[in-house]
């Protein structure tokens, strides 16, 4: 659009908001500033274009670009050059991290017959970039320890703690065995961790066609789903302990940083691990005998799933180059005008496992179009109140390396200045996914109402609400219909927001469209331009919608008179988490009592088939009552102060007197939910309300300290952790109360 057309548009929009028309309301804005905000937003929304998104993707996904490759660096420099060309103040920040890449890999069946796994993804002729073998990272799991083991195999389903309880019932031990786990059910790094804790000496992870192969749909290249030889690469670092460079926990991996010896890095696996395709897994599973796997353990391969152990004997070998590689984080800054010391931080990664058109380039290109749009506004005279920081991260795939090292390096500044971190990763077609800090729930609902869904041509918010009604459990449908705002999912881990929310306590959001774009190319060589433009957001309209959605979120956070947090939604949702925690204790308690009763009644003896093995569980002491009062008291205070805050906002002279002091305090509200000594056994995770689960990894645990103690039946720790969670709710209530008082002054 030519510049004069935009100025004309701005003028028309300003005119359309003169008295007589309904004053537009935007959370945190006075009606005057909302009018000018909406005018700027209209200009911004017209900038992102599908053609640009496609061009950027063509460039960024043209060649493999994992950490340490020339094309990874080249991409970072190309993004930097675009930012500068658009007039942004940008630079690259480097870190040097431990990055193992494979030197030797082997999986073979040595008994009862011989089979050598291919460990390779063949090129597909129709897919132009699938033949760049020389630059592709071989199929492997990063941060697996080196090892060379031969042992009987045991099939362990997803390889999560529940599966090992099931194995106990079957009388099967994995001690000294190599486990075969399927992908799914947890973050992949959990599988070798739990296997090692149970005495296994090796771990093979395969993609069962039930999860993302022919069971779901036609396989690539005829369809979107995983083909016989497709392999999911991925990190197996023990990220629930800490993400980022394994050698520099808690500090930026700069040149002079103190580094642990590799042997002391806690997040490298204890046993060797390799991922394989279902083509390679089939002969291994076929060679297993022993009991037939429980019904919910069976996948979609054309065979009877047996658990083992043996007679399949497997040889597994992994050896890596344990190199240090350089990261290239691209950072751009738009200085704020009146509150420059409050930062709005936005990020998406640029590195991939291979070509990575979907993960992450589909998100990276949307972020670039946002940056171009904001740069356009600046050229036309817009200056945000607060400082905006755009980050394009390196090394996300291996362990959130670029974002974690940057956040650790700038921890003090971020704790002081950061109001929000807004993340995206890959983007697809469908519904708006919104997860994040519950204090941003009202804010995100407002943004989603002002962006159109490309397929329905009405707000993304409306479509998401209707989708939630369609898919809600019957007892929750009413809530979706009646509640003013759609709830945000809580954040666990799995992308670059982790260091911001979990370590630093910066209120965070993770956004992206999806749900209509399934497929099975995740972390394979087939995640490339051909696949994306045939099976995902083929015309890049959802890429444009994502750029519009997050661009609006950034602008509103940067421009609002009063930072648009809301604490009644937070108190409401945390109240649900407290209820869930009490229910969890109750169900654990009931489960233990019921099992003890059945043992006394002789149930297990009665149902044991003498021709099969069934090992009865052991009787356990019934759990003590826990004292939830500290949490209830904290929640009560949070509810009161959030209501007080709402009243204070309703009467505040927003847009009349400067609120920079109040805004600075508001940025600290999320920080109040952290404690500096973190969660039990993992001090890096400081947030007391959200964290990735120790044994789920991706999956979020809410009120994680207490929840995990209850799950592990550590009742003393549960009581202590309830006190700590209650304490942060009181801290939060105090901060909000102070702000309310200051607003009323
Ligand atoms: Zn990603």
Short mmCIF file of N, CA and C and ligand atoms in Angstrom, two decimals, residues 349 359-360 396-397 425-426, ligand 1:
data_model
loop_
_atom_site.label_atom_id
_atom_site.label_comp_id
_atom_site.label_asym_id
_atom_site.label_seq_id
_atom_site.Cartn_x
_atom_site.Cartn_y
_atom_site.Cartn_z
N UNK A 349 11.72 -19.47 17.12
CA UNK A 349 13.07 -19.90 16.74
C UNK A 349 13.23 -19.99 15.23
N UNK A 359 8.12 -26.70 11.27
CA UNK A 359 8.75 -26.46 12.56
C UNK A 359 10.19 -26.04 12.36
N UNK A 360 10.49 -24.74 12.47
CA UNK A 360 9.69 -23.65 12.98
C UNK A 360 9.34 -22.59 11.93
N UNK A 396 16.64 -24.02 19.34
CA UNK A 396 15.48 -24.44 20.14
C UNK A 396 15.35 -25.95 20.16
N UNK A 397 15.56 -26.56 18.99
CA UNK A 397 15.26 -27.99 18.85
C UNK A 397 16.07 -28.86 19.80
N UNK A 425 5.69 -21.01 17.61
CA UNK A 425 6.63 -21.98 17.02
C UNK A 425 6.00 -22.31 15.67
N UNK A 426 5.93 -23.54 15.25
CA UNK A 426 5.28 -23.80 13.96
C UNK A 426 3.83 -23.32 13.94
ZN1 LIG B 1 9.89 -25.67 16.95
#
